[in-house]
mmCIF file of C-alpha atoms in Angstrom:
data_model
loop_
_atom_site.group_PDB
_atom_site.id
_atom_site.type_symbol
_atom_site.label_atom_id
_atom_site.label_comp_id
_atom_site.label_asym_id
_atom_site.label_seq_id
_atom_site.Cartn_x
_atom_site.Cartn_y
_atom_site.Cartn_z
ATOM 1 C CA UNK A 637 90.491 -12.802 -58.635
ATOM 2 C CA UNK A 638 90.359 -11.530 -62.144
ATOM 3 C CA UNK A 639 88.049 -9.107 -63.748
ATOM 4 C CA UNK A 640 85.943 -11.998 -65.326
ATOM 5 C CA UNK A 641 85.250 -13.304 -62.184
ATOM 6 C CA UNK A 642 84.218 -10.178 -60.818
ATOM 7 C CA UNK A 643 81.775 -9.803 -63.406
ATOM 8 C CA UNK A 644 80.781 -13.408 -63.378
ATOM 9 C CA UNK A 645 79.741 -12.757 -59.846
ATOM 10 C CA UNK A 646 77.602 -9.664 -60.153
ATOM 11 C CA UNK A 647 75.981 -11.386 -63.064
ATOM 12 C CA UNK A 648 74.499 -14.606 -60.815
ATOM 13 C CA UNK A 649 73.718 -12.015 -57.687
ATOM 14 C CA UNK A 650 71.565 -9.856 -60.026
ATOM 15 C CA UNK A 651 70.012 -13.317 -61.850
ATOM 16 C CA UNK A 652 69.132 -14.442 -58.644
ATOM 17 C CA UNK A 653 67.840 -11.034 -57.645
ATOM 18 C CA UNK A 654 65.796 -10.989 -60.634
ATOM 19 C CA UNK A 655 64.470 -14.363 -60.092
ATOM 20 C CA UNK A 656 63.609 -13.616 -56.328
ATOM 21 C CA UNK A 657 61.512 -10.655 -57.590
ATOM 22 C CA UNK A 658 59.724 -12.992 -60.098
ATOM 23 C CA UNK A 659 58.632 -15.291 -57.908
ATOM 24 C CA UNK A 660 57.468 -13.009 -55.603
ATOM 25 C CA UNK A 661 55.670 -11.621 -58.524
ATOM 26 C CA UNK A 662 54.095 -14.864 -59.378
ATOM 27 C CA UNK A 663 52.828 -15.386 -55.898
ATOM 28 C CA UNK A 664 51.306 -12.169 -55.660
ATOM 29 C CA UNK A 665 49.314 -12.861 -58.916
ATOM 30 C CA UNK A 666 48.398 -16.389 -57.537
ATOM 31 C CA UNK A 667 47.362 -14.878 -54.152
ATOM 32 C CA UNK A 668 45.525 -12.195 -55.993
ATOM 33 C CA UNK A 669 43.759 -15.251 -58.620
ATOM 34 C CA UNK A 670 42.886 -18.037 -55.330
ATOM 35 C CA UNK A 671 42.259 -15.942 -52.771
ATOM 36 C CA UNK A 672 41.475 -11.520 -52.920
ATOM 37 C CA UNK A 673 39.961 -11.903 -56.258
ATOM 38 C CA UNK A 674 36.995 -14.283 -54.937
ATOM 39 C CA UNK A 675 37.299 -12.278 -51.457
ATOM 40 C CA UNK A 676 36.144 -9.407 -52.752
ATOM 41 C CA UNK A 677 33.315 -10.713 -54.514
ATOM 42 C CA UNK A 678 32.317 -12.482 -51.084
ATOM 43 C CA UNK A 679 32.888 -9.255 -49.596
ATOM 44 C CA UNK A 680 30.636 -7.201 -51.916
ATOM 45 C CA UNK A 681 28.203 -9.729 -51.310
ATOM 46 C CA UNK A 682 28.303 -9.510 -47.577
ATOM 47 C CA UNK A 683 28.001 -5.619 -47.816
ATOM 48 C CA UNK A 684 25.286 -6.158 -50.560
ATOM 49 C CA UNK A 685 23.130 -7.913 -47.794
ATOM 50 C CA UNK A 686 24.528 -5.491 -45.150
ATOM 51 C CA UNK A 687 23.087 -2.149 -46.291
ATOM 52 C CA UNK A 688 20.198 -4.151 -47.987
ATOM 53 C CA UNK A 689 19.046 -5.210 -44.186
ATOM 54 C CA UNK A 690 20.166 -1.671 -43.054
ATOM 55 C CA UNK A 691 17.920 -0.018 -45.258
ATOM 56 C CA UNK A 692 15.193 -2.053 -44.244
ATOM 57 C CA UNK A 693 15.338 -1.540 -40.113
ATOM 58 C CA UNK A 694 16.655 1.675 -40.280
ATOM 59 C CA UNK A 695 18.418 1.343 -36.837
ATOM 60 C CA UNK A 696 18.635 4.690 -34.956
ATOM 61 C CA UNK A 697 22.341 5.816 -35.185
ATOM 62 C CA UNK A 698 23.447 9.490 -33.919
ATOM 63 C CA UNK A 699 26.957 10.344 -33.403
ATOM 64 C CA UNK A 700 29.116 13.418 -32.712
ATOM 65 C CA UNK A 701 32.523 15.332 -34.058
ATOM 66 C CA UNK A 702 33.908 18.074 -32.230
ATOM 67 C CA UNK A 703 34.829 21.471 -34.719
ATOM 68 C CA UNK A 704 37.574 23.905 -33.259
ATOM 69 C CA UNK A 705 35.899 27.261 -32.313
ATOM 70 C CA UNK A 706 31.960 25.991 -32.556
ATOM 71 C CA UNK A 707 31.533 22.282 -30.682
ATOM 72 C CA UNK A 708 29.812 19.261 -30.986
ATOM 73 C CA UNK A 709 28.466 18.420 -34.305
ATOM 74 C CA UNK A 710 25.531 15.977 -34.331
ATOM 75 C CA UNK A 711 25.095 13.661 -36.982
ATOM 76 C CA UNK A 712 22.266 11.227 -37.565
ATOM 77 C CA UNK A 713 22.983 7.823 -39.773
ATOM 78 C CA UNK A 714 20.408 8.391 -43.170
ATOM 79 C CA UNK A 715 20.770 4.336 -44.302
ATOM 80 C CA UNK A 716 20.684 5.470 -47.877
ATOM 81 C CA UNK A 717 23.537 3.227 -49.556
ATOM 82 C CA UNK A 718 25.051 3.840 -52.818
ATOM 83 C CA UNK A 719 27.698 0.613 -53.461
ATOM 84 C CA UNK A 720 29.580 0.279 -56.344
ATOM 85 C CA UNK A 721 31.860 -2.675 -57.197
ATOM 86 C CA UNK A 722 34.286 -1.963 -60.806
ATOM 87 C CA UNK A 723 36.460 -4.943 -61.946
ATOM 88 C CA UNK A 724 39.302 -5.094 -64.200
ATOM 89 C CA UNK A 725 41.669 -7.912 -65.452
ATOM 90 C CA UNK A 726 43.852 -7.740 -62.325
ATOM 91 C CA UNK A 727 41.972 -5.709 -60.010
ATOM 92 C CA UNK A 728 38.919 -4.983 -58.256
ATOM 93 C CA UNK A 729 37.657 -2.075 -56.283
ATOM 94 C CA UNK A 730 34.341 -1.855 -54.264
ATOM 95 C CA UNK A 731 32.760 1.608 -52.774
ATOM 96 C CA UNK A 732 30.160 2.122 -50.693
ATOM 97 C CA UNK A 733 29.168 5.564 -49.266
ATOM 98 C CA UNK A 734 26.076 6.946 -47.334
ATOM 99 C CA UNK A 735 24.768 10.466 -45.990
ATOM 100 C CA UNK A 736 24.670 11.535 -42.863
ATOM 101 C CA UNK A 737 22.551 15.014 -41.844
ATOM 102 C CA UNK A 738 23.342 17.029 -39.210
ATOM 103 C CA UNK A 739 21.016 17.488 -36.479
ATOM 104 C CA UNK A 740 20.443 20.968 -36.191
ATOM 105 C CA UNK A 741 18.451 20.991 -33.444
ATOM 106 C CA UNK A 742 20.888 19.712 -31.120
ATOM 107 C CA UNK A 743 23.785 21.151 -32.386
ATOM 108 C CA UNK A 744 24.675 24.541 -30.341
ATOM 109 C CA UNK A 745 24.166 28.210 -31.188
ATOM 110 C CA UNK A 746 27.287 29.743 -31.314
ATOM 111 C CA UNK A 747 28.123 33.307 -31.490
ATOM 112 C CA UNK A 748 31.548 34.268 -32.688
ATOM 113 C CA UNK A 749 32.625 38.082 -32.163
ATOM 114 C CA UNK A 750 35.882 39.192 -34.057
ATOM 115 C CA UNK A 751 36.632 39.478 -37.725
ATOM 116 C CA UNK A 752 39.245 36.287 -37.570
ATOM 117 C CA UNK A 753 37.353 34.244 -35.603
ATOM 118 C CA UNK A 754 34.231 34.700 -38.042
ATOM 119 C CA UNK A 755 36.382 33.488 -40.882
ATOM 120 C CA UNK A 756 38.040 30.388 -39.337
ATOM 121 C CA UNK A 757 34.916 29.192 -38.789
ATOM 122 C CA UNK A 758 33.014 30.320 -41.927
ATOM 123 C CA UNK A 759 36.476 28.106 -43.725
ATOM 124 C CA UNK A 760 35.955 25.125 -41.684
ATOM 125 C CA UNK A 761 31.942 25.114 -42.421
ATOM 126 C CA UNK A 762 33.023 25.584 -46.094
ATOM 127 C CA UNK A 763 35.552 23.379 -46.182
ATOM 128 C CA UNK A 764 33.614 20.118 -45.272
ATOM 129 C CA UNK A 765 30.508 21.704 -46.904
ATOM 130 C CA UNK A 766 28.313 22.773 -43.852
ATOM 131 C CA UNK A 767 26.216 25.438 -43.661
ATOM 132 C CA UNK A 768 24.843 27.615 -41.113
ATOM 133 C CA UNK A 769 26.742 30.574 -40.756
ATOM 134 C CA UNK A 770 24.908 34.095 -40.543
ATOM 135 C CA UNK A 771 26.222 37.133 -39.913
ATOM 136 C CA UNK A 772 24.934 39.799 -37.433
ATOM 137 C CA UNK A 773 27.736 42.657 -37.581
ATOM 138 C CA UNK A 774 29.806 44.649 -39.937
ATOM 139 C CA UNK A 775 31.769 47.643 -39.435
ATOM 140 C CA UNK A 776 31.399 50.425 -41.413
ATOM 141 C CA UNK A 777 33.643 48.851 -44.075
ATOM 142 C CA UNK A 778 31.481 46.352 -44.506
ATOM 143 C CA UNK A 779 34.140 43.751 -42.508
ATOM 144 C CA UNK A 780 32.834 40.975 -40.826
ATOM 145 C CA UNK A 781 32.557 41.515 -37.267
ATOM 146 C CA UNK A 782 29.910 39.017 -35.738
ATOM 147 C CA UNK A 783 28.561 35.736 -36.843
ATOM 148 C CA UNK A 784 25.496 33.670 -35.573
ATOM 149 C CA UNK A 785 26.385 30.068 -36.201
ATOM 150 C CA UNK A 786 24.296 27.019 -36.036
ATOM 151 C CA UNK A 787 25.517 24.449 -38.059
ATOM 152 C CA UNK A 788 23.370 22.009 -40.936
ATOM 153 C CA UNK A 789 23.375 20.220 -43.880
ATOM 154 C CA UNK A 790 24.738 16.783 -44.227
ATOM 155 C CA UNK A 791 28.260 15.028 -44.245
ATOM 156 C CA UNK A 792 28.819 11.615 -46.633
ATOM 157 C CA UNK A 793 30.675 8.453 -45.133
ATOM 158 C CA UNK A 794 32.631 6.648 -47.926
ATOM 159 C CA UNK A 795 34.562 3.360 -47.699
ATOM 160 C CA UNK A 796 37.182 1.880 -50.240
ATOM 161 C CA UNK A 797 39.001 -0.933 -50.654
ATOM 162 C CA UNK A 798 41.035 -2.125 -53.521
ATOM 163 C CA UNK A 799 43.216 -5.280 -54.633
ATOM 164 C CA UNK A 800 45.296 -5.689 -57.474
ATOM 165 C CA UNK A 801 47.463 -8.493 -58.487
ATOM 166 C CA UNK A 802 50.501 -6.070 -58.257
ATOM 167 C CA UNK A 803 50.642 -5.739 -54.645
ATOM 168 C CA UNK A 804 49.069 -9.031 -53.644
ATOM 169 C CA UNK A 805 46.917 -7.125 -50.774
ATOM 170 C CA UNK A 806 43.790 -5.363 -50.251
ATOM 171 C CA UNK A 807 43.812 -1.535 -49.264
ATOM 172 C CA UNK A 808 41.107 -0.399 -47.122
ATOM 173 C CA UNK A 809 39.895 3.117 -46.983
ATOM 174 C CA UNK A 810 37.216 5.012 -44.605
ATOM 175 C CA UNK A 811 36.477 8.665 -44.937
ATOM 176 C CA UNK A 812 34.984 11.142 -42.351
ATOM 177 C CA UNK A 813 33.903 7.734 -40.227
ATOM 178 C CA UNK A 814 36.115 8.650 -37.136
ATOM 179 C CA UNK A 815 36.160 12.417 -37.466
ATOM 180 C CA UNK A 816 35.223 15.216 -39.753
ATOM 181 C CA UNK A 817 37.750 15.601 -42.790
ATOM 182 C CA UNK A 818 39.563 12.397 -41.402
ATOM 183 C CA UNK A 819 40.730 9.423 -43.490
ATOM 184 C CA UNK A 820 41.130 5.894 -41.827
ATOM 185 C CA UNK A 821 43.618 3.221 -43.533
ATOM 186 C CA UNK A 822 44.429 -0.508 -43.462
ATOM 187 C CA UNK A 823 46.039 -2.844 -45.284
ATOM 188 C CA UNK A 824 45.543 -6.624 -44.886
ATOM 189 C CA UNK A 825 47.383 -9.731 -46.824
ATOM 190 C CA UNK A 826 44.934 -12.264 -48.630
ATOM 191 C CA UNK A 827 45.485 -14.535 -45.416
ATOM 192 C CA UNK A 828 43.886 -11.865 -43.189
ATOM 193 C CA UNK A 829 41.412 -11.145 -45.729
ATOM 194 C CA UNK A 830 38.385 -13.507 -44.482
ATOM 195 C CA UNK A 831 34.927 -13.453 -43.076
ATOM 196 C CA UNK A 832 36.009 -12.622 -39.768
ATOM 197 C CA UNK A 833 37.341 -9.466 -41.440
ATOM 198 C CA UNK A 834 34.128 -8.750 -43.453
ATOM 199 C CA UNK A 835 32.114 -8.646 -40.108
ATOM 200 C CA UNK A 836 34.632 -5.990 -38.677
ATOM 201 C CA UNK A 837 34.235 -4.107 -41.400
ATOM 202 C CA UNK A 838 30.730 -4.771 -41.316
ATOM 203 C CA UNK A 839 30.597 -3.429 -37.973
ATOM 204 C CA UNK A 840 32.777 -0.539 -38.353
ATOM 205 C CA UNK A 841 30.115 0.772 -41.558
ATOM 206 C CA UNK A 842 26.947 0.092 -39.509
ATOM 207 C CA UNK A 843 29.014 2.029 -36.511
ATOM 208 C CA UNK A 844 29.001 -0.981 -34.179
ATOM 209 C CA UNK A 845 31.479 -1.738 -31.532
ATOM 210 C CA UNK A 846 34.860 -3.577 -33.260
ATOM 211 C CA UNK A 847 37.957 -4.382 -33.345
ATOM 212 C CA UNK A 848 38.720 -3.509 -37.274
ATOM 213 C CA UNK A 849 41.690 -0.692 -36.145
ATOM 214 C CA UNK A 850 43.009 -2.873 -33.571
ATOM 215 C CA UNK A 851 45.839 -4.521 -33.733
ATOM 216 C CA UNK A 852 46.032 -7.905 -32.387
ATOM 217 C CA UNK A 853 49.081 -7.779 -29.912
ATOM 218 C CA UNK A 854 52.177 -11.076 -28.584
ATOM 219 C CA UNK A 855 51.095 -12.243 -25.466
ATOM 220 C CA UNK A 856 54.183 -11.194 -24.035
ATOM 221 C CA UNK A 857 53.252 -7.903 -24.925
ATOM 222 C CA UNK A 858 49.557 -7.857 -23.589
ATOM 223 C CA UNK A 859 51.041 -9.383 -20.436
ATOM 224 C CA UNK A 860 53.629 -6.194 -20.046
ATOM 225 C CA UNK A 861 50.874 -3.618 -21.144
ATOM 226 C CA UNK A 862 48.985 -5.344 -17.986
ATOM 227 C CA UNK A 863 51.014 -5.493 -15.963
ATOM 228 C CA UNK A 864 52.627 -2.039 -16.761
ATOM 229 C CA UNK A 865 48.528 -0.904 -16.197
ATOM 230 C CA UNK A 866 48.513 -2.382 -12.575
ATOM 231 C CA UNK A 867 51.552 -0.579 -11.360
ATOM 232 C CA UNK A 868 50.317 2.634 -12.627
ATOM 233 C CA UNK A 869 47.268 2.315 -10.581
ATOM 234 C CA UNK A 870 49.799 1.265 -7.644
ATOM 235 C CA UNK A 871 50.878 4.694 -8.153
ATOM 236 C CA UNK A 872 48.047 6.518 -8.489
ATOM 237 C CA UNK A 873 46.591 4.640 -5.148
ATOM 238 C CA UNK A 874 49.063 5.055 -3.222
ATOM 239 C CA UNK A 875 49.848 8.967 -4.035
ATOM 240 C CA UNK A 876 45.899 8.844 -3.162
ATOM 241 C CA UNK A 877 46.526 7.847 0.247
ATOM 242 C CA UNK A 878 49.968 9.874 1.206
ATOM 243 C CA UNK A 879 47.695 13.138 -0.240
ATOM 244 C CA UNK A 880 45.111 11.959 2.073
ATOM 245 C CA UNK A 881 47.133 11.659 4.932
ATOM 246 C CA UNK A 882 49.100 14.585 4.442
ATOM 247 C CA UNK A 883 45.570 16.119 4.354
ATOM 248 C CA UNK A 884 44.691 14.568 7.717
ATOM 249 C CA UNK A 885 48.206 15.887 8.930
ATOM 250 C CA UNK A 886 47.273 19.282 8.419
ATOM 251 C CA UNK A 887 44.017 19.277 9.569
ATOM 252 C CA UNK A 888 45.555 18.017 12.890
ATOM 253 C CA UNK A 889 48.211 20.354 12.983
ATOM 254 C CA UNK A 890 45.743 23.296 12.568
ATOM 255 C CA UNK A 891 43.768 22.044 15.626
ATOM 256 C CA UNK A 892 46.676 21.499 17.306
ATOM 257 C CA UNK A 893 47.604 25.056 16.421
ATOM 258 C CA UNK A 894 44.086 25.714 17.549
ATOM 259 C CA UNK A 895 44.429 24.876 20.781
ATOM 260 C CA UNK A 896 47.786 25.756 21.542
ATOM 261 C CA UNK A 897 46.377 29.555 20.694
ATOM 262 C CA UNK A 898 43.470 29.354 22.913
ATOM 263 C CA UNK A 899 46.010 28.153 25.652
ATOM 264 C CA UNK A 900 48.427 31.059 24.686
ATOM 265 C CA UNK A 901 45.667 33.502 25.159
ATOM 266 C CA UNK A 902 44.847 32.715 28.700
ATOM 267 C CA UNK A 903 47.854 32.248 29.585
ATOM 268 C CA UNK A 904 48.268 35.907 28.796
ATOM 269 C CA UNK A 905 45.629 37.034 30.451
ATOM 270 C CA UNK A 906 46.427 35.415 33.857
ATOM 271 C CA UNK A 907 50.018 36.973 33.028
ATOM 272 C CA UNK A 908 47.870 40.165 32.556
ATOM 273 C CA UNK A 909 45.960 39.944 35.578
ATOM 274 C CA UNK A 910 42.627 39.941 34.027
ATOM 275 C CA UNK A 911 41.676 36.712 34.293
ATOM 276 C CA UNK A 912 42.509 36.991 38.074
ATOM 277 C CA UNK A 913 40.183 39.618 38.443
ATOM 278 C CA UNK A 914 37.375 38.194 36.914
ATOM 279 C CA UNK A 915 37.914 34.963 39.577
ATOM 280 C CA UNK A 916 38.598 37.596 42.433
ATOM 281 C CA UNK A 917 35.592 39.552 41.429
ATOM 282 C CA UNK A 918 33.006 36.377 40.839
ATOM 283 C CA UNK A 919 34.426 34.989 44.656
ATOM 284 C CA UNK A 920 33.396 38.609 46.187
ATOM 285 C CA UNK A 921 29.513 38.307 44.983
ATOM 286 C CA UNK A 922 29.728 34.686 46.080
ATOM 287 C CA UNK A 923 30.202 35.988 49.820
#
């Protein structure tokens, strides 16, 4: 094969490459045109009339985040809504974001002794924008040496999600939902992207049980996990009942040891003679 072949060759892979990655292009845009660019509209509808009925009921809605080195912080749902929905030739974004105050009054009183203690928590509080730190002690220096820390203020929930005709898919973004400082992401194809979807996410915002973060899984998978589940409590059931029974063992063996000790001990003192003289002596004020 000559050098014009050669060439020839690579030519008609890299057209075909090229129009692989056009057409993939083109159904990207189509997908973007028929079906995200109309879901997200229905979806900023549905969230529309979400924190619209939210705000109206005001349904009681506490949860907690744990914070290295101070504990449980309490958080109480404010349904104040701010959504936002910015469109562009190709692409669409929608953001909705709400406030969330800390309970002070159930959150703990902490106090934290030692200078490097004090400031790992005084950098977390100020890091997510919490307040509540007071200090008691300094040394002489004027260093920190004591802190009295109750924590307040408030912490905002945000949510994002974007499409573009680029990438064909919709990027989904929730921040501080699932922990404080932490950032939950999904991405889902314009096939997944449905109403089914906008009542997960729905449900996920108005902190509802759902199923947005998990993933559905083969059959032959679930059937493994199951089974996989059942032989692990096997396990644990029947190491329950050999502990149990070695417990019963021992108990058994002590009494055993029990009595064998007691028997030992008179047998030493008729080998000692002095159970023989308490008989001898109890016959004599018999007669």
């Amino acid at each position: 094969m000559g050098l014009l072949d050669d060439l020839e060759q690579e030519a008609q892979r890299r057209k075909a490459g090229a129009d692989d990655q056009d057409r993939a292009k083109q159904e990207r845009e189509a997908a973007y045109r028929t079906q995200l660019e109309p879901g997200m509209t229905a979806l900023y509808e549905y969230l529309s009339k979400l924190t619209q009925n939210l705000s109206f009921i005001k349904p009681k809605k506490s949860f907690r985040y744990a914070i290295a080195g101070y504990g449980d912080l309490v958080l109480q749902v404010e349904h104040e809504y701010d959504l936002k929905i910015q469109s562009q030739p190709a692409s669409k974004e929608i953001r909705v974001s709400f406030p969330c105050p800390i309970v002070t009054d159930e959150c703990p009183v902490v106090e934290v002794l030692g200078t490097t203690k004090v400031k790992t928590v005084a950098g977390t509080f100020q890091r997510f924008h919490i307040g509540g730190v007071t200090i008691t002690k300094k040394d002489a220096n004027g260093e920190v040496l004591a802190a009295s820390v109750r924590a307040r203020g408030r912490i905002a929930l945000a949510a994002l999600f974007a499409a573009d005709a680029d990438s064909g898919v919709v990027r989904m973004q929730f921040n501080n939902f699932d922990q404080i400082g932490g950032q939950q992401t999904k991405t889902v194809t314009a096939e997944q992207f449905n109403e089914a979807l906008y009542d997960e996410i729905g449900r996920y915002i108005a902190r509802e049980p759902n199923n947005l973060f998990r993933e559905a899984l083969p059959d032959d998978y679930r059937k493994q996990l199951r089974t996989k589940v059942q032989q692990e409590e096997m396990k644990r059931r029947w190491e329950s009942q050999m502990a149990q029974r070695q417990r019963d063992e021992l108990a058994e063996m002590e009494r055993q040891q029990g009595l064998a000790g007691k028997l030992t001990k008179v047998v030493d003192q008729v080998k000692s003679g002095s159970l023989f003289d308490k008989l001898r002596g109890l016959v004599k004020k018999d007669k």
